[in-house]
Amino acid sequence: MPNNTNIISLYDIPIGKSAVVNSIIAEGLTRRRMLDLGLTPGTKVECIRVSPTGDPKAFKIRGATLAFRKEEACQILVDI
């Protein structure tokens, strides 16, 4: 049985920390959009900024800065 203790959602990455995409649990067009943005398993992501209200958060992904709302970021699982 694999050890899943190091898997968290993208939204839970602290600012300045990095993680690697494990899987995407979103479905349909949302999943397609995330894959088109380069969020494939094994991709390194870094949390770089959070809005004053805490939502959305900005991430550096493949050299680009992308922002996700909490609802979307919670559907992306990462290994820390």
mmCIF file of N, CA and C in Angstrom:
data_model
loop_
_atom_site.group_PDB
_atom_site.id
_atom_site.type_symbol
_atom_site.label_atom_id
_atom_site.label_comp_id
_atom_site.label_asym_id
_atom_site.label_seq_id
_atom_site.Cartn_x
_atom_site.Cartn_y
_atom_site.Cartn_z
ATOM 1 N N MET A 1 0.842 -1.180 0.000
ATOM 2 C CA MET A 1 0.000 0.000 0.000
ATOM 3 C C MET A 1 0.885 1.240 0.000
ATOM 4 N N PRO A 2 0.662 2.161 -0.979
ATOM 5 C CA PRO A 2 1.505 3.348 -1.043
ATOM 6 C C PRO A 2 1.259 4.286 0.127
ATOM 7 N N ASN A 3 2.289 5.048 0.450
ATOM 8 C CA ASN A 3 2.203 6.030 1.522
ATOM 9 C C ASN A 3 1.749 7.354 0.936
ATOM 10 N N ASN A 4 0.524 7.782 1.249
ATOM 11 C CA ASN A 4 -0.036 9.010 0.682
ATOM 12 C C ASN A 4 0.009 10.177 1.641
ATOM 13 N N THR A 5 0.837 10.109 2.675
ATOM 14 C CA THR A 5 0.857 11.165 3.680
ATOM 15 C C THR A 5 1.421 12.474 3.152
ATOM 16 N N ASN A 6 2.158 12.449 2.054
ATOM 17 C CA ASN A 6 2.750 13.665 1.515
ATOM 18 C C ASN A 6 1.948 14.256 0.372
ATOM 19 N N ILE A 7 0.719 13.805 0.158
ATOM 20 C CA ILE A 7 -0.129 14.332 -0.900
ATOM 21 C C ILE A 7 -1.107 15.332 -0.295
ATOM 22 N N ILE A 8 -1.077 16.561 -0.843
ATOM 23 C CA ILE A 8 -1.988 17.617 -0.411
ATOM 24 C C ILE A 8 -2.568 18.271 -1.655
ATOM 25 N N SER A 9 -3.518 19.161 -1.463
ATOM 26 C CA SER A 9 -4.059 19.877 -2.616
ATOM 27 C C SER A 9 -3.127 21.042 -2.969
ATOM 28 N N LEU A 10 -3.210 21.464 -4.201
ATOM 29 C CA LEU A 10 -2.390 22.589 -4.665
ATOM 30 C C LEU A 10 -2.639 23.821 -3.802
ATOM 31 N N TYR A 11 -3.876 23.997 -3.385
ATOM 32 C CA TYR A 11 -4.227 25.174 -2.577
ATOM 33 C C TYR A 11 -3.495 25.196 -1.243
ATOM 34 N N ASP A 12 -3.126 24.041 -0.714
ATOM 35 C CA ASP A 12 -2.506 23.959 0.612
ATOM 36 C C ASP A 12 -0.994 24.174 0.606
ATOM 37 N N ILE A 13 -0.389 24.397 -0.561
ATOM 38 C CA ILE A 13 1.053 24.666 -0.602
ATOM 39 C C ILE A 13 1.322 26.041 0.009
ATOM 40 N N PRO A 14 2.200 26.132 0.992
ATOM 41 C CA PRO A 14 2.525 27.447 1.565
ATOM 42 C C PRO A 14 3.277 28.330 0.556
ATOM 43 N N ILE A 15 3.175 29.635 0.715
ATOM 44 C CA ILE A 15 3.870 30.569 -0.171
ATOM 45 C C ILE A 15 5.368 30.324 -0.091
ATOM 46 N N GLY A 16 6.013 30.267 -1.270
ATOM 47 C CA GLY A 16 7.449 30.053 -1.344
ATOM 48 C C GLY A 16 7.852 28.588 -1.395
ATOM 49 N N LYS A 17 6.912 27.691 -1.261
ATOM 50 C CA LYS A 17 7.213 26.259 -1.285
ATOM 51 C C LYS A 17 6.838 25.659 -2.642
ATOM 52 N N SER A 18 7.494 24.563 -2.977
ATOM 53 C CA SER A 18 7.267 23.874 -4.243
ATOM 54 C C SER A 18 6.708 22.490 -3.993
ATOM 55 N N ALA A 19 6.079 21.945 -5.025
ATOM 56 C CA ALA A 19 5.546 20.591 -4.983
ATOM 57 C C ALA A 19 5.499 20.064 -6.414
ATOM 58 N N VAL A 20 5.139 18.805 -6.549
ATOM 59 C CA VAL A 20 5.060 18.170 -7.860
ATOM 60 C C VAL A 20 3.641 17.631 -8.040
ATOM 61 N N VAL A 21 3.052 17.901 -9.207
ATOM 62 C CA VAL A 21 1.689 17.445 -9.473
ATOM 63 C C VAL A 21 1.638 15.926 -9.424
ATOM 64 N N ASN A 22 0.704 15.415 -8.628
ATOM 65 C CA ASN A 22 0.490 13.972 -8.513
ATOM 66 C C ASN A 22 -0.662 13.543 -9.406
ATOM 67 N N SER A 23 -1.803 14.209 -9.271
ATOM 68 C CA SER A 23 -2.964 13.859 -10.089
ATOM 69 C C SER A 23 -3.977 14.994 -10.070
ATOM 70 N N ILE A 24 -4.912 14.922 -10.995
ATOM 71 C CA ILE A 24 -5.992 15.903 -11.082
ATOM 72 C C ILE A 24 -7.294 15.152 -10.901
ATOM 73 N N ILE A 25 -8.084 15.573 -9.925
ATOM 74 C CA ILE A 25 -9.343 14.881 -9.682
ATOM 75 C C ILE A 25 -10.524 15.602 -10.323
ATOM 76 N N ALA A 26 -10.279 16.722 -10.978
ATOM 77 C CA ALA A 26 -11.327 17.444 -11.699
ATOM 78 C C ALA A 26 -11.762 16.611 -12.894
ATOM 79 N N GLU A 27 -12.959 16.893 -13.371
ATOM 80 C CA GLU A 27 -13.482 16.165 -14.525
ATOM 81 C C GLU A 27 -13.944 17.148 -15.591
ATOM 82 N N GLY A 28 -14.185 16.637 -16.772
ATOM 83 C CA GLY A 28 -14.768 17.419 -17.857
ATOM 84 C C GLY A 28 -13.881 18.544 -18.345
ATOM 85 N N LEU A 29 -14.519 19.678 -18.628
ATOM 86 C CA LEU A 29 -13.808 20.816 -19.202
ATOM 87 C C LEU A 29 -12.778 21.399 -18.242
ATOM 88 N N THR A 30 -13.065 21.349 -16.963
ATOM 89 C CA THR A 30 -12.097 21.856 -15.986
ATOM 90 C C THR A 30 -10.824 21.032 -16.049
ATOM 91 N N ARG A 31 -10.952 19.708 -16.096
ATOM 92 C CA ARG A 31 -9.777 18.834 -16.210
ATOM 93 C C ARG A 31 -9.014 19.123 -17.506
ATOM 94 N N ARG A 32 -9.732 19.277 -18.604
ATOM 95 C CA ARG A 32 -9.111 19.544 -19.909
ATOM 96 C C ARG A 32 -8.322 20.850 -19.842
ATOM 97 N N ARG A 33 -8.930 21.884 -19.232
ATOM 98 C CA ARG A 33 -8.272 23.191 -19.112
ATOM 99 C C ARG A 33 -6.991 23.080 -18.302
ATOM 100 N N MET A 34 -7.043 22.347 -17.189
ATOM 101 C CA MET A 34 -5.857 22.182 -16.354
ATOM 102 C C MET A 34 -4.746 21.466 -17.104
ATOM 103 N N LEU A 35 -5.102 20.433 -17.852
ATOM 104 C CA LEU A 35 -4.099 19.709 -18.640
ATOM 105 C C LEU A 35 -3.522 20.606 -19.731
ATOM 106 N N ASP A 36 -4.378 21.415 -20.370
ATOM 107 C CA ASP A 36 -3.911 22.336 -21.408
ATOM 108 C C ASP A 36 -2.961 23.390 -20.844
ATOM 109 N N LEU A 37 -3.126 23.726 -19.567
ATOM 110 C CA LEU A 37 -2.243 24.705 -18.915
ATOM 111 C C LEU A 37 -0.907 24.083 -18.499
ATOM 112 N N GLY A 38 -0.759 22.782 -18.704
ATOM 113 C CA GLY A 38 0.500 22.114 -18.393
ATOM 114 C C GLY A 38 0.529 21.417 -17.053
ATOM 115 N N LEU A 39 -0.600 21.273 -16.423
ATOM 116 C CA LEU A 39 -0.652 20.612 -15.113
ATOM 117 C C LEU A 39 -0.745 19.098 -15.292
ATOM 118 N N THR A 40 0.311 18.518 -15.752
ATOM 119 C CA THR A 40 0.362 17.070 -15.927
ATOM 120 C C THR A 40 1.167 16.467 -14.773
ATOM 121 N N PRO A 41 0.913 15.194 -14.459
ATOM 122 C CA PRO A 41 1.675 14.561 -13.370
ATOM 123 C C PRO A 41 3.180 14.707 -13.580
ATOM 124 N N GLY A 42 3.881 15.067 -12.515
ATOM 125 C CA GLY A 42 5.326 15.260 -12.571
ATOM 126 C C GLY A 42 5.745 16.703 -12.762
ATOM 127 N N THR A 43 4.799 17.594 -13.008
ATOM 128 C CA THR A 43 5.114 19.006 -13.214
ATOM 129 C C THR A 43 5.387 19.691 -11.878
ATOM 130 N N LYS A 44 6.485 20.452 -11.821
ATOM 131 C CA LYS A 44 6.831 21.194 -10.606
ATOM 132 C C LYS A 44 6.007 22.472 -10.545
ATOM 133 N N VAL A 45 5.448 22.768 -9.375
ATOM 134 C CA VAL A 45 4.692 23.996 -9.160
ATOM 135 C C VAL A 45 5.213 24.678 -7.900
ATOM 136 N N GLU A 46 5.180 25.999 -7.913
ATOM 137 C CA GLU A 46 5.617 26.775 -6.759
ATOM 138 C C GLU A 46 4.543 27.804 -6.441
ATOM 139 N N CYS A 47 4.148 27.889 -5.196
ATOM 140 C CA CYS A 47 3.185 28.904 -4.761
ATOM 141 C C CYS A 47 3.961 30.206 -4.573
ATOM 142 N N ILE A 48 3.578 31.240 -5.317
ATOM 143 C CA ILE A 48 4.357 32.481 -5.255
ATOM 144 C C ILE A 48 3.596 33.643 -4.632
ATOM 145 N N ARG A 49 2.264 33.581 -4.587
ATOM 146 C CA ARG A 49 1.533 34.729 -4.062
ATOM 147 C C ARG A 49 0.099 34.326 -3.707
ATOM 148 N N VAL A 50 -0.468 35.048 -2.777
ATOM 149 C CA VAL A 50 -1.873 34.843 -2.421
ATOM 150 C C VAL A 50 -2.535 36.207 -2.341
ATOM 151 N N SER A 51 -3.770 36.271 -2.760
ATOM 152 C CA SER A 51 -4.483 37.552 -2.703
ATOM 153 C C SER A 51 -4.755 37.926 -1.246
ATOM 154 N N PRO A 52 -5.024 39.189 -0.963
ATOM 155 C CA PRO A 52 -5.280 39.607 0.425
ATOM 156 C C PRO A 52 -6.437 38.850 1.077
ATOM 157 N N THR A 53 -7.384 38.390 0.289
ATOM 158 C CA THR A 53 -8.512 37.639 0.851
ATOM 159 C C THR A 53 -8.219 36.155 0.969
ATOM 160 N N GLY A 54 -7.066 35.706 0.450
ATOM 161 C CA GLY A 54 -6.703 34.292 0.525
ATOM 162 C C GLY A 54 -7.147 33.483 -0.667
ATOM 163 N N ASP A 55 -7.863 34.072 -1.583
ATOM 164 C CA ASP A 55 -8.341 33.357 -2.766
ATOM 165 C C ASP A 55 -8.470 34.349 -3.893
ATOM 166 N N PRO A 56 -7.802 34.203 -5.005
ATOM 167 C CA PRO A 56 -7.032 33.055 -5.466
ATOM 168 C C PRO A 56 -5.576 33.092 -4.983
ATOM 169 N N LYS A 57 -4.859 32.028 -5.340
ATOM 170 C CA LYS A 57 -3.424 31.929 -5.118
ATOM 171 C C LYS A 57 -2.745 31.857 -6.477
ATOM 172 N N ALA A 58 -1.522 32.404 -6.564
ATOM 173 C CA ALA A 58 -0.765 32.380 -7.813
ATOM 174 C C ALA A 58 0.355 31.348 -7.700
ATOM 175 N N PHE A 59 0.579 30.637 -8.800
ATOM 176 C CA PHE A 59 1.574 29.578 -8.837
ATOM 177 C C PHE A 59 2.462 29.753 -10.060
ATOM 178 N N LYS A 60 3.729 29.390 -9.916
ATOM 179 C CA LYS A 60 4.644 29.377 -11.060
ATOM 180 C C LYS A 60 4.639 27.951 -11.591
ATOM 181 N N ILE A 61 4.229 27.801 -12.846
ATOM 182 C CA ILE A 61 4.106 26.491 -13.479
ATOM 183 C C ILE A 61 4.729 26.565 -14.862
ATOM 184 N N ARG A 62 5.784 25.804 -15.082
ATOM 185 C CA ARG A 62 6.476 25.776 -16.388
ATOM 186 C C ARG A 62 6.864 27.172 -16.858
ATOM 187 N N GLY A 63 7.297 28.025 -15.928
ATOM 188 C CA GLY A 63 7.770 29.356 -16.280
ATOM 189 C C GLY A 63 6.676 30.403 -16.387
ATOM 190 N N ALA A 64 5.423 30.000 -16.271
ATOM 191 C CA ALA A 64 4.304 30.936 -16.345
ATOM 192 C C ALA A 64 3.690 31.103 -14.961
ATOM 193 N N THR A 65 3.066 32.246 -14.748
ATOM 194 C CA THR A 65 2.357 32.482 -13.503
ATOM 195 C C THR A 65 0.863 32.305 -13.753
ATOM 196 N N LEU A 66 0.267 31.385 -13.018
ATOM 197 C CA LEU A 66 -1.160 31.083 -13.158
ATOM 198 C C LEU A 66 -1.819 31.229 -11.803
ATOM 199 N N ALA A 67 -3.043 31.738 -11.799
ATOM 200 C CA ALA A 67 -3.797 31.875 -10.553
ATOM 201 C C ALA A 67 -4.995 30.934 -10.590
ATOM 202 N N PHE A 68 -5.222 30.288 -9.467
ATOM 203 C CA PHE A 68 -6.368 29.389 -9.340
ATOM 204 C C PHE A 68 -7.159 29.771 -8.106
ATOM 205 N N ARG A 69 -8.463 29.717 -8.244
ATOM 206 C CA ARG A 69 -9.331 29.873 -7.087
ATOM 207 C C ARG A 69 -9.258 28.602 -6.254
ATOM 208 N N LYS A 70 -9.651 28.714 -4.998
ATOM 209 C CA LYS A 70 -9.570 27.581 -4.077
ATOM 210 C C LYS A 70 -10.316 26.372 -4.621
ATOM 211 N N GLU A 71 -11.496 26.595 -5.183
ATOM 212 C CA GLU A 71 -12.307 25.496 -5.718
ATOM 213 C C GLU A 71 -11.546 24.696 -6.770
ATOM 214 N N GLU A 72 -10.800 25.394 -7.640
ATOM 215 C CA GLU A 72 -10.028 24.707 -8.683
ATOM 216 C C GLU A 72 -8.763 24.077 -8.105
ATOM 217 N N ALA A 73 -8.042 24.832 -7.277
ATOM 218 C CA ALA A 73 -6.769 24.347 -6.748
ATOM 219 C C ALA A 73 -6.941 23.115 -5.858
ATOM 220 N N CYS A 74 -8.089 22.977 -5.235
ATOM 221 C CA CYS A 74 -8.332 21.805 -4.378
ATOM 222 C C CYS A 74 -8.546 20.536 -5.197
ATOM 223 N N GLN A 75 -8.714 20.675 -6.500
ATOM 224 C CA GLN A 75 -8.911 19.512 -7.366
ATOM 225 C C GLN A 75 -7.602 19.032 -7.987
ATOM 226 N N ILE A 76 -6.496 19.655 -7.594
ATOM 227 C CA ILE A 76 -5.175 19.264 -8.078
ATOM 228 C C ILE A 76 -4.386 18.753 -6.881
ATOM 229 N N LEU A 77 -3.969 17.505 -6.943
ATOM 230 C CA LEU A 77 -3.221 16.911 -5.839
ATOM 231 C C LEU A 77 -1.739 16.946 -6.153
ATOM 232 N N VAL A 78 -0.932 17.293 -5.141
ATOM 233 C CA VAL A 78 0.512 17.414 -5.335
ATOM 234 C C VAL A 78 1.263 16.641 -4.256
ATOM 235 N N ASP A 79 2.475 16.237 -4.591
ATOM 236 C CA ASP A 79 3.396 15.618 -3.634
ATOM 237 C C ASP A 79 4.306 16.704 -3.095
ATOM 238 N N ILE A 80 4.468 16.743 -1.770
ATOM 239 C CA ILE A 80 5.388 17.725 -1.191
ATOM 240 C C ILE A 80 6.662 17.034 -0.754
#
